[in-house]
Amino acid sequence: MLELKGSIPALVTPFRDGNLDIEALERLVEWHIAEGSDGLVAVGTTGESPTVSKIEHKDIIKRVVDLVAGRIPVIAGTGSNATAQSLDMLQHAEAVGADAALVVTPYYNKPNQAGLLSHYKVLHDNSAIPIILYNIPGRCVIDILPETMAEMARWPRIVGVKDATGSMERVSKQRALCGKAFLQFSAEDAAALGFNAHGGRGCISVTANVAPGLCADFQRASLAENLDLARDYQDRLLPLHSAMFLEPPAACAKYALSRLGLCREEVRLPLTAVTEATRREIDKAMEVAGLEMIS
């Protein structure tokens, strides 16, 4: 049975002169495994899924699966606001050996709860890969209500949720309705300590792009209910959690990674490189976390 828990970076997609930077991608994957990350999400929002082409999207999923080579789970981002497109990506992820898929709610066209059920039922019934729902009302406007989620949780391959509602109460309610085996992952790094206390299993993380070792250690302490140690890690990481969201997280994370010498800070429009003020804040947060930056 697939074991998913702990610190799972929502991996950035490195670019060089407008193209996928394969060398940097390989470097990042090896670094995350060495630093103790518990899994990787390939081509989520932090991986700039809105601006990679369909061919690139599929290529990145396959490359990450091949690079990881079974050492940790790979979760493929396969969401779309068109069910047919999401299914195509989902079936590709299954075919190339991804361990699970992360499927965001359909954005912009705003389906109702019946539409959400129908969308995810098509995906569930036409693939054999475990699916993690991604509920992020702040970006997608729609919200998978707990009662709707509970219905999906009864389907054998809907195994969990990445929750970006920002509600601690929601975690407990979903635990009650969906069952203790239903995997709940925080989408908010700064809230992960409280999220786990309510029954969460970890975080699909932006900050773990930059501080994978610290985030993995924090998650292990938190899930072991070693709260004194977990709070110590939280204190070191909190400025970095905040800094990663001063501007679009992909741009913030890539700037930080460039300071570590791991990839360029290049992003695709409509994202742009972070401002000088944000760079200074990220640098300060990295110092607090004890990360060694190149000059």
PDB file of C-alpha atoms in Angstrom:
ATOM      1  CA  MET A   1       0.000   0.000   0.000  1.00  0.00           C
ATOM      2  CA  LEU A   2       1.241   3.499  -0.877  1.00  0.00           C
ATOM      3  CA  GLU A   3       2.679   5.298   2.155  1.00  0.00           C
ATOM      4  CA  LEU A   4       2.379   9.088   1.935  1.00  0.00           C
ATOM      5  CA  LYS A   5       3.239  11.358   4.824  1.00  0.00           C
ATOM      6  CA  GLY A   6       5.615  14.021   6.014  1.00  0.00           C
ATOM      7  CA  SER A   7       7.362  16.679   3.948  1.00  0.00           C
ATOM      8  CA  ILE A   8       6.504  16.599   0.243  1.00  0.00           C
ATOM      9  CA  PRO A   9       7.963  19.495  -1.758  1.00  0.00           C
ATOM     10  CA  ALA A  10       5.818  20.885  -4.562  1.00  0.00           C
ATOM     11  CA  LEU A  11       8.838  20.822  -6.852  1.00  0.00           C
ATOM     12  CA  VAL A  12       9.740  23.872  -8.917  1.00  0.00           C
ATOM     13  CA  THR A  13      10.283  23.398 -12.643  1.00  0.00           C
ATOM     14  CA  PRO A  14      13.739  24.818 -13.483  1.00  0.00           C
ATOM     15  CA  PHE A  15      14.163  26.712 -16.742  1.00  0.00           C
ATOM     16  CA  ARG A  16      17.201  27.857 -18.698  1.00  0.00           C
ATOM     17  CA  ASP A  17      16.707  30.330 -21.539  1.00  0.00           C
ATOM     18  CA  GLY A  18      13.031  29.468 -21.821  1.00  0.00           C
ATOM     19  CA  ASN A  19      13.487  25.701 -21.889  1.00  0.00           C
ATOM     20  CA  LEU A  20      13.339  22.987 -19.264  1.00  0.00           C
ATOM     21  CA  ASP A  21      16.677  22.774 -17.457  1.00  0.00           C
ATOM     22  CA  ILE A  22      17.232  19.027 -17.265  1.00  0.00           C
ATOM     23  CA  GLU A  23      20.525  19.239 -15.378  1.00  0.00           C
ATOM     24  CA  ALA A  24      18.976  21.422 -12.693  1.00  0.00           C
ATOM     25  CA  LEU A  25      15.942  19.131 -12.432  1.00  0.00           C
ATOM     26  CA  GLU A  26      18.207  16.142 -11.840  1.00  0.00           C
ATOM     27  CA  ARG A  27      20.223  18.121  -9.287  1.00  0.00           C
ATOM     28  CA  LEU A  28      17.082  19.130  -7.407  1.00  0.00           C
ATOM     29  CA  VAL A  29      15.636  15.608  -7.326  1.00  0.00           C
ATOM     30  CA  GLU A  30      18.872  14.124  -5.971  1.00  0.00           C
ATOM     31  CA  TRP A  31      19.166  16.908  -3.395  1.00  0.00           C
ATOM     32  CA  HIS A  32      15.629  16.373  -2.120  1.00  0.00           C
ATOM     33  CA  ILE A  33      16.164  12.653  -1.718  1.00  0.00           C
ATOM     34  CA  ALA A  34      19.474  13.208   0.072  1.00  0.00           C
ATOM     35  CA  GLU A  35      17.910  15.807   2.367  1.00  0.00           C
ATOM     36  CA  GLY A  36      15.146  13.444   3.474  1.00  0.00           C
ATOM     37  CA  SER A  37      12.051  14.642   1.632  1.00  0.00           C
ATOM     38  CA  ASP A  38       9.263  12.085   1.922  1.00  0.00           C
ATOM     39  CA  GLY A  39       7.962  12.500  -1.635  1.00  0.00           C
ATOM     40  CA  LEU A  40       7.830  14.941  -4.532  1.00  0.00           C
ATOM     41  CA  VAL A  41       5.009  16.618  -6.425  1.00  0.00           C
ATOM     42  CA  ALA A  42       5.894  17.091 -10.090  1.00  0.00           C
ATOM     43  CA  VAL A  43       4.276  19.950 -12.019  1.00  0.00           C
ATOM     44  CA  GLY A  44       1.966  21.362  -9.407  1.00  0.00           C
ATOM     45  CA  THR A  45       1.222  25.072  -9.293  1.00  0.00           C
ATOM     46  CA  THR A  46       4.647  25.784  -7.772  1.00  0.00           C
ATOM     47  CA  GLY A  47       6.015  23.824 -10.736  1.00  0.00           C
ATOM     48  CA  GLU A  48       4.397  26.441 -12.982  1.00  0.00           C
ATOM     49  CA  SER A  49       1.874  24.027 -14.435  1.00  0.00           C
ATOM     50  CA  PRO A  50      -0.180  26.878 -15.982  1.00  0.00           C
ATOM     51  CA  THR A  51       2.677  27.888 -18.295  1.00  0.00           C
ATOM     52  CA  VAL A  52       4.310  24.616 -19.308  1.00  0.00           C
ATOM     53  CA  SER A  53       3.035  23.091 -22.530  1.00  0.00           C
ATOM     54  CA  LYS A  54       1.155  19.808 -22.537  1.00  0.00           C
ATOM     55  CA  ILE A  55       4.213  18.091 -24.017  1.00  0.00           C
ATOM     56  CA  GLU A  56       6.493  19.620 -21.381  1.00  0.00           C
ATOM     57  CA  HIS A  57       4.051  18.709 -18.604  1.00  0.00           C
ATOM     58  CA  LYS A  58       4.086  15.054 -19.585  1.00  0.00           C
ATOM     59  CA  ASP A  59       7.845  15.090 -20.103  1.00  0.00           C
ATOM     60  CA  ILE A  60       8.515  16.527 -16.635  1.00  0.00           C
ATOM     61  CA  ILE A  61       6.322  13.915 -14.944  1.00  0.00           C
ATOM     62  CA  LYS A  62       8.160  11.107 -16.727  1.00  0.00           C
ATOM     63  CA  ARG A  63      11.580  12.599 -16.039  1.00  0.00           C
ATOM     64  CA  VAL A  64      10.898  13.012 -12.316  1.00  0.00           C
ATOM     65  CA  VAL A  65       9.563   9.456 -12.071  1.00  0.00           C
ATOM     66  CA  ASP A  66      12.642   8.141 -13.876  1.00  0.00           C
ATOM     67  CA  LEU A  67      15.058  10.231 -11.799  1.00  0.00           C
ATOM     68  CA  VAL A  68      13.484   9.203  -8.492  1.00  0.00           C
ATOM     69  CA  ALA A  69      13.534   5.547  -9.590  1.00  0.00           C
ATOM     70  CA  GLY A  70      11.257   4.375  -6.794  1.00  0.00           C
ATOM     71  CA  ARG A  71      13.264   5.840  -3.917  1.00  0.00           C
ATOM     72  CA  ILE A  72      10.418   8.074  -2.693  1.00  0.00           C
ATOM     73  CA  PRO A  73       6.839   8.500  -3.947  1.00  0.00           C
ATOM     74  CA  VAL A  74       6.191  10.784  -6.912  1.00  0.00           C
ATOM     75  CA  ILE A  75       2.853  12.577  -7.039  1.00  0.00           C
ATOM     76  CA  ALA A  76       2.022  13.967 -10.476  1.00  0.00           C
ATOM     77  CA  GLY A  77       0.086  17.191 -10.827  1.00  0.00           C
ATOM     78  CA  THR A  78      -2.660  16.327 -13.309  1.00  0.00           C
ATOM     79  CA  GLY A  79      -5.364  18.920 -12.678  1.00  0.00           C
ATOM     80  CA  SER A  80      -7.254  20.905 -15.288  1.00  0.00           C
ATOM     81  CA  ASN A  81     -10.570  22.712 -15.535  1.00  0.00           C
ATOM     82  CA  ALA A  82     -11.437  20.393 -18.427  1.00  0.00           C
ATOM     83  CA  THR A  83     -12.179  16.840 -17.307  1.00  0.00           C
ATOM     84  CA  ALA A  84     -10.923  15.288 -20.552  1.00  0.00           C
ATOM     85  CA  GLN A  85      -7.576  17.093 -20.294  1.00  0.00           C
ATOM     86  CA  SER A  86      -7.155  16.107 -16.664  1.00  0.00           C
ATOM     87  CA  LEU A  87      -7.940  12.495 -17.520  1.00  0.00           C
ATOM     88  CA  ASP A  88      -5.378  12.495 -20.338  1.00  0.00           C
ATOM     89  CA  MET A  89      -2.696  13.769 -17.963  1.00  0.00           C
ATOM     90  CA  LEU A  90      -3.774  11.350 -15.235  1.00  0.00           C
ATOM     91  CA  GLN A  91      -3.562   8.350 -17.539  1.00  0.00           C
ATOM     92  CA  HIS A  92      -0.130   9.497 -18.710  1.00  0.00           C
ATOM     93  CA  ALA A  93       1.067   9.765 -15.092  1.00  0.00           C
ATOM     94  CA  GLU A  94      -0.173   6.249 -14.439  1.00  0.00           C
ATOM     95  CA  ALA A  95       1.472   4.922 -17.596  1.00  0.00           C
ATOM     96  CA  VAL A  96       4.919   6.326 -16.733  1.00  0.00           C
ATOM     97  CA  GLY A  97       4.836   5.024 -13.171  1.00  0.00           C
ATOM     98  CA  ALA A  98       3.826   7.927 -10.922  1.00  0.00           C
ATOM     99  CA  ASP A  99       2.717   6.732  -7.494  1.00  0.00           C
ATOM    100  CA  ALA A 100      -0.257   9.083  -7.162  1.00  0.00           C
ATOM    101  CA  ALA A 101      -1.840  12.147  -8.728  1.00  0.00           C
ATOM    102  CA  LEU A 102      -2.692  15.551  -7.280  1.00  0.00           C
ATOM    103  CA  VAL A 103      -5.830  16.907  -8.937  1.00  0.00           C
ATOM    104  CA  VAL A 104      -6.881  20.484  -8.272  1.00  0.00           C
ATOM    105  CA  THR A 105     -10.529  21.492  -8.411  1.00  0.00           C
ATOM    106  CA  PRO A 106     -11.583  22.829 -11.829  1.00  0.00           C
ATOM    107  CA  TYR A 107     -10.862  26.551 -11.845  1.00  0.00           C
ATOM    108  CA  TYR A 108     -12.577  29.468 -13.586  1.00  0.00           C
ATOM    109  CA  ASN A 109     -15.646  27.585 -14.850  1.00  0.00           C
ATOM    110  CA  LYS A 110     -16.893  27.098 -11.250  1.00  0.00           C
ATOM    111  CA  PRO A 111     -18.727  23.748 -11.221  1.00  0.00           C
ATOM    112  CA  ASN A 112     -21.166  23.132  -8.385  1.00  0.00           C
ATOM    113  CA  GLN A 113     -20.815  20.214  -5.955  1.00  0.00           C
ATOM    114  CA  ALA A 114     -22.556  17.855  -8.385  1.00  0.00           C
ATOM    115  CA  GLY A 115     -20.103  18.923 -11.071  1.00  0.00           C
ATOM    116  CA  LEU A 116     -17.164  18.276  -8.766  1.00  0.00           C
ATOM    117  CA  LEU A 117     -18.457  14.794  -8.004  1.00  0.00           C
ATOM    118  CA  SER A 118     -18.919  14.044 -11.702  1.00  0.00           C
ATOM    119  CA  HIS A 119     -15.471  15.416 -12.590  1.00  0.00           C
ATOM    120  CA  TYR A 120     -13.619  13.351 -10.011  1.00  0.00           C
ATOM    121  CA  LYS A 121     -15.757  10.254 -10.674  1.00  0.00           C
ATOM    122  CA  VAL A 122     -14.671  10.227 -14.320  1.00  0.00           C
ATOM    123  CA  LEU A 123     -11.027  10.507 -13.262  1.00  0.00           C
ATOM    124  CA  HIS A 124     -11.413   7.845 -10.581  1.00  0.00           C
ATOM    125  CA  ASP A 125     -13.250   5.354 -12.775  1.00  0.00           C
ATOM    126  CA  ASN A 126     -10.896   5.629 -15.738  1.00  0.00           C
ATOM    127  CA  SER A 127      -7.554   5.170 -14.001  1.00  0.00           C
ATOM    128  CA  ALA A 128      -6.006   2.928 -11.380  1.00  0.00           C
ATOM    129  CA  ILE A 129      -3.743   5.507  -9.737  1.00  0.00           C
ATOM    130  CA  PRO A 130      -4.457   6.938  -6.256  1.00  0.00           C
ATOM    131  CA  ILE A 131      -5.824  10.491  -6.402  1.00  0.00           C
ATOM    132  CA  ILE A 132      -5.248  13.285  -3.900  1.00  0.00           C
ATOM    133  CA  LEU A 133      -7.775  16.090  -4.151  1.00  0.00           C
ATOM    134  CA  TYR A 134      -6.443  19.648  -4.098  1.00  0.00           C
ATOM    135  CA  ASN A 135      -8.942  21.998  -2.506  1.00  0.00           C
ATOM    136  CA  ILE A 136      -7.837  25.624  -2.820  1.00  0.00           C
ATOM    137  CA  PRO A 137     -10.839  27.971  -2.817  1.00  0.00           C
ATOM    138  CA  GLY A 138      -8.623  31.058  -2.730  1.00  0.00           C
ATOM    139  CA  ARG A 139      -7.420  30.370  -6.274  1.00  0.00           C
ATOM    140  CA  CYS A 140     -10.185  28.238  -7.754  1.00  0.00           C
ATOM    141  CA  VAL A 141     -13.160  30.011  -6.073  1.00  0.00           C
ATOM    142  CA  ILE A 142     -14.988  26.697  -5.534  1.00  0.00           C
ATOM    143  CA  ASP A 143     -14.712  24.634  -2.359  1.00  0.00           C
ATOM    144  CA  ILE A 144     -15.090  20.873  -2.002  1.00  0.00           C
ATOM    145  CA  LEU A 145     -17.485  20.825   0.936  1.00  0.00           C
ATOM    146  CA  PRO A 146     -16.729  18.230   3.620  1.00  0.00           C
ATOM    147  CA  GLU A 147     -19.900  16.297   2.824  1.00  0.00           C
ATOM    148  CA  THR A 148     -18.915  16.130  -0.854  1.00  0.00           C
ATOM    149  CA  MET A 149     -15.410  15.070   0.095  1.00  0.00           C
ATOM    150  CA  ALA A 150     -16.833  12.343   2.321  1.00  0.00           C
ATOM    151  CA  GLU A 151     -18.726  10.915  -0.635  1.00  0.00           C
ATOM    152  CA  MET A 152     -15.548  10.860  -2.729  1.00  0.00           C
ATOM    153  CA  ALA A 153     -13.585   9.320   0.147  1.00  0.00           C
ATOM    154  CA  ARG A 154     -15.774   6.238  -0.179  1.00  0.00           C
ATOM    155  CA  TRP A 155     -14.323   5.624  -3.651  1.00  0.00           C
ATOM    156  CA  PRO A 156     -11.292   3.356  -3.286  1.00  0.00           C
ATOM    157  CA  ARG A 157      -8.767   5.504  -5.177  1.00  0.00           C
ATOM    158  CA  ILE A 158      -9.613   8.906  -3.689  1.00  0.00           C
ATOM    159  CA  VAL A 159      -7.058   8.656  -0.893  1.00  0.00           C
ATOM    160  CA  GLY A 160      -6.640  12.163   0.488  1.00  0.00           C
ATOM    161  CA  VAL A 161      -6.659  15.924   0.127  1.00  0.00           C
ATOM    162  CA  LYS A 162      -4.211  18.788  -0.041  1.00  0.00           C
ATOM    163  CA  ASP A 163      -6.147  21.353   1.965  1.00  0.00           C
ATOM    164  CA  ALA A 164      -5.671  25.070   1.365  1.00  0.00           C
ATOM    165  CA  THR A 165      -8.859  26.276   3.054  1.00  0.00           C
ATOM    166  CA  GLY A 166      -6.874  27.688   5.982  1.00  0.00           C
ATOM    167  CA  SER A 167      -9.385  26.238   8.459  1.00  0.00           C
ATOM    168  CA  MET A 168      -8.112  24.068  11.281  1.00  0.00           C
ATOM    169  CA  GLU A 169     -11.680  23.088  12.094  1.00  0.00           C
ATOM    170  CA  ARG A 170     -12.042  21.729   8.558  1.00  0.00           C
ATOM    171  CA  VAL A 171      -9.303  19.159   9.203  1.00  0.00           C
ATOM    172  CA  SER A 172     -11.171  17.677  12.152  1.00  0.00           C
ATOM    173  CA  LYS A 173     -14.501  17.742  10.325  1.00  0.00           C
ATOM    174  CA  GLN A 174     -13.030  15.978   7.301  1.00  0.00           C
ATOM    175  CA  ARG A 175     -11.400  13.429   9.599  1.00  0.00           C
ATOM    176  CA  ALA A 176     -14.778  12.721  11.171  1.00  0.00           C
ATOM    177  CA  LEU A 177     -16.603  12.459   7.835  1.00  0.00           C
ATOM    178  CA  CYS A 178     -13.938  10.865   5.634  1.00  0.00           C
ATOM    179  CA  GLY A 179     -12.345   8.551   8.185  1.00  0.00           C
ATOM    180  CA  LYS A 180      -8.972   8.386   9.865  1.00  0.00           C
ATOM    181  CA  ALA A 181      -7.372   6.609   6.907  1.00  0.00           C
ATOM    182  CA  PHE A 182      -8.137   9.537   4.588  1.00  0.00           C
ATOM    183  CA  LEU A 183      -4.852  11.406   4.128  1.00  0.00           C
ATOM    184  CA  GLN A 184      -4.937  15.134   4.819  1.00  0.00           C
ATOM    185  CA  PHE A 185      -1.987  17.318   3.815  1.00  0.00           C
ATOM    186  CA  SER A 186      -1.593  20.981   4.625  1.00  0.00           C
ATOM    187  CA  ALA A 187      -1.077  23.344   1.708  1.00  0.00           C
ATOM    188  CA  GLU A 188       0.073  26.088   4.084  1.00  0.00           C
ATOM    189  CA  ASP A 189       3.578  25.648   5.482  1.00  0.00           C
ATOM    190  CA  ALA A 190       3.119  28.014   8.415  1.00  0.00           C
ATOM    191  CA  ALA A 191      -0.040  26.196   9.532  1.00  0.00           C
ATOM    192  CA  ALA A 192       1.370  22.669   9.290  1.00  0.00           C
ATOM    193  CA  LEU A 193       1.991  22.301  13.032  1.00  0.00           C
ATOM    194  CA  GLY A 194      -1.636  22.928  13.950  1.00  0.00           C
ATOM    195  CA  PHE A 195      -2.840  21.004  10.904  1.00  0.00           C
ATOM    196  CA  ASN A 196      -0.994  17.863  12.008  1.00  0.00           C
ATOM    197  CA  ALA A 197      -2.350  18.245  15.543  1.00  0.00           C
ATOM    198  CA  HIS A 198      -5.860  18.016  14.083  1.00  0.00           C
ATOM    199  CA  GLY A 199      -5.010  14.765  12.291  1.00  0.00           C
ATOM    200  CA  GLY A 200      -2.992  15.850   9.250  1.00  0.00           C
ATOM    201  CA  ARG A 201      -0.315  13.601   7.777  1.00  0.00           C
ATOM    202  CA  GLY A 202       2.111  16.251   6.536  1.00  0.00           C
ATOM    203  CA  CYS A 203       2.515  19.135   4.135  1.00  0.00           C
ATOM    204  CA  ILE A 204       2.725  19.467   0.367  1.00  0.00           C
ATOM    205  CA  SER A 205       5.125  22.306   0.713  1.00  0.00           C
ATOM    206  CA  VAL A 206       6.581  25.370  -0.985  1.00  0.00           C
ATOM    207  CA  THR A 207       9.231  26.001   1.690  1.00  0.00           C
ATOM    208  CA  ALA A 208      10.532  22.438   1.401  1.00  0.00           C
ATOM    209  CA  ASN A 209      11.861  23.415  -2.031  1.00  0.00           C
ATOM    210  CA  VAL A 210      14.382  25.600  -0.215  1.00  0.00           C
ATOM    211  CA  ALA A 211      14.878  23.913   3.168  1.00  0.00           C
ATOM    212  CA  PRO A 212      14.015  20.247   2.554  1.00  0.00           C
ATOM    213  CA  GLY A 213      16.059  18.897   5.441  1.00  0.00           C
ATOM    214  CA  LEU A 214      14.568  21.270   8.005  1.00  0.00           C
ATOM    215  CA  CYS A 215      11.046  20.706   6.716  1.00  0.00           C
ATOM    216  CA  ALA A 216      11.490  16.941   6.821  1.00  0.00           C
ATOM    217  CA  ASP A 217      12.856  17.103  10.375  1.00  0.00           C
ATOM    218  CA  PHE A 218       9.982  19.375  11.400  1.00  0.00           C
ATOM    219  CA  GLN A 219       7.425  16.957   9.986  1.00  0.00           C
ATOM    220  CA  ARG A 220       8.990  13.966  11.707  1.00  0.00           C
ATOM    221  CA  ALA A 221       8.965  15.758  15.038  1.00  0.00           C
ATOM    222  CA  SER A 222       5.404  16.960  14.549  1.00  0.00           C
ATOM    223  CA  LEU A 223       4.022  13.594  13.471  1.00  0.00           C
ATOM    224  CA  ALA A 224       5.825  11.927  16.400  1.00  0.00           C
ATOM    225  CA  GLU A 225       4.085  14.506  18.639  1.00  0.00           C
ATOM    226  CA  ASN A 226       7.445  15.802  19.863  1.00  0.00           C
ATOM    227  CA  LEU A 227       5.995  19.278  20.151  1.00  0.00           C
ATOM    228  CA  ASP A 228       8.925  21.008  21.831  1.00  0.00           C
ATOM    229  CA  LEU A 229      11.236  19.984  19.004  1.00  0.00           C
ATOM    230  CA  ALA A 230       8.599  20.707  16.353  1.00  0.00           C
ATOM    231  CA  ARG A 231       8.119  24.216  17.737  1.00  0.00           C
ATOM    232  CA  ASP A 232      11.865  24.797  17.640  1.00  0.00           C
ATOM    233  CA  TYR A 233      11.896  23.923  13.950  1.00  0.00           C
ATOM    234  CA  GLN A 234       8.791  26.055  13.411  1.00  0.00           C
ATOM    235  CA  ASP A 235      10.551  29.063  14.929  1.00  0.00           C
ATOM    236  CA  ARG A 236      13.480  28.637  12.527  1.00  0.00           C
ATOM    237  CA  LEU A 237      11.248  28.109   9.509  1.00  0.00           C
ATOM    238  CA  LEU A 238       8.481  30.652  10.077  1.00  0.00           C
ATOM    239  CA  PRO A 239      10.288  33.652   8.504  1.00  0.00           C
ATOM    240  CA  LEU A 240      11.000  31.504   5.439  1.00  0.00           C
ATOM    241  CA  HIS A 241       7.378  30.318   5.275  1.00  0.00           C
ATOM    242  CA  SER A 242       6.295  33.955   5.224  1.00  0.00           C
ATOM    243  CA  ALA A 243       8.943  35.033   2.719  1.00  0.00           C
ATOM    244  CA  MET A 244       7.950  32.333   0.233  1.00  0.00           C
ATOM    245  CA  PHE A 245       4.544  33.984  -0.149  1.00  0.00           C
ATOM    246  CA  LEU A 246       5.578  37.631  -0.418  1.00  0.00           C
ATOM    247  CA  GLU A 247       5.228  37.212  -4.184  1.00  0.00           C
ATOM    248  CA  PRO A 248       4.184  34.197  -6.294  1.00  0.00           C
ATOM    249  CA  PRO A 249       5.717  31.175  -4.539  1.00  0.00           C
ATOM    250  CA  ALA A 250       7.384  29.750  -7.654  1.00  0.00           C
ATOM    251  CA  ALA A 251       9.330  32.978  -8.125  1.00  0.00           C
ATOM    252  CA  CYS A 252      10.245  33.201  -4.435  1.00  0.00           C
ATOM    253  CA  ALA A 253      11.376  29.592  -4.265  1.00  0.00           C
ATOM    254  CA  LYS A 254      13.454  29.878  -7.432  1.00  0.00           C
ATOM    255  CA  TYR A 255      15.192  33.001  -6.165  1.00  0.00           C
ATOM    256  CA  ALA A 256      16.043  31.184  -2.924  1.00  0.00           C
ATOM    257  CA  LEU A 257      17.279  28.150  -4.873  1.00  0.00           C
ATOM    258  CA  SER A 258      19.466  30.412  -6.995  1.00  0.00           C
ATOM    259  CA  ARG A 259      21.037  31.654  -3.741  1.00  0.00           C
ATOM    260  CA  LEU A 260      21.821  28.019  -2.941  1.00  0.00           C
ATOM    261  CA  GLY A 261      23.324  27.465  -6.387  1.00  0.00           C
ATOM    262  CA  LEU A 262      20.779  24.834  -7.351  1.00  0.00           C
ATOM    263  CA  CYS A 263      18.862  26.416 -10.231  1.00  0.00           C
ATOM    264  CA  ARG A 264      18.266  29.701 -11.983  1.00  0.00           C
ATOM    265  CA  GLU A 265      15.548  32.055 -10.783  1.00  0.00           C
ATOM    266  CA  GLU A 266      14.006  32.086 -14.266  1.00  0.00           C
ATOM    267  CA  VAL A 267      10.190  31.920 -14.377  1.00  0.00           C
ATOM    268  CA  ARG A 268       7.692  32.194 -17.223  1.00  0.00           C
ATOM    269  CA  LEU A 269       5.329  35.084 -17.797  1.00  0.00           C
ATOM    270  CA  PRO A 270       3.001  36.179 -16.363  1.00  0.00           C
ATOM    271  CA  LEU A 271       5.322  35.487 -13.410  1.00  0.00           C
ATOM    272  CA  THR A 272       8.370  37.708 -13.081  1.00  0.00           C
ATOM    273  CA  ALA A 273      11.490  37.650 -10.944  1.00  0.00           C
ATOM    274  CA  VAL A 274      10.954  38.885  -7.392  1.00  0.00           C
ATOM    275  CA  THR A 275      11.645  42.487  -6.429  1.00  0.00           C
ATOM    276  CA  GLU A 276      14.736  43.681  -4.591  1.00  0.00           C
ATOM    277  CA  ALA A 277      12.719  44.178  -1.407  1.00  0.00           C
ATOM    278  CA  THR A 278      11.516  40.579  -1.525  1.00  0.00           C
ATOM    279  CA  ARG A 279      15.044  39.334  -2.222  1.00  0.00           C
ATOM    280  CA  ARG A 280      16.249  41.012   0.940  1.00  0.00           C
ATOM    281  CA  GLU A 281      13.454  39.442   2.986  1.00  0.00           C
ATOM    282  CA  ILE A 282      14.151  35.989   1.553  1.00  0.00           C
ATOM    283  CA  ASP A 283      17.874  36.374   2.267  1.00  0.00           C
ATOM    284  CA  LYS A 284      17.141  37.312   5.885  1.00  0.00           C
ATOM    285  CA  ALA A 285      14.760  34.386   6.303  1.00  0.00           C
ATOM    286  CA  MET A 286      17.319  31.978   4.863  1.00  0.00           C
ATOM    287  CA  GLU A 287      19.869  33.274   7.370  1.00  0.00           C
ATOM    288  CA  VAL A 288      17.439  32.650  10.246  1.00  0.00           C
ATOM    289  CA  ALA A 289      16.914  29.103   8.962  1.00  0.00           C
ATOM    290  CA  GLY A 290      20.682  28.593   8.841  1.00  0.00           C
ATOM    291  CA  LEU A 291      20.880  27.973   5.089  1.00  0.00           C
ATOM    292  CA  GLU A 292      24.265  28.577   3.485  1.00  0.00           C
ATOM    293  CA  MET A 293      23.918  30.924   0.519  1.00  0.00           C
ATOM    294  CA  ILE A 294      26.460  31.459  -2.208  1.00  0.00           C
ATOM    295  CA  SER A 295      27.881  34.968  -2.568  1.00  0.00           C
TER     296      SER A 295
END
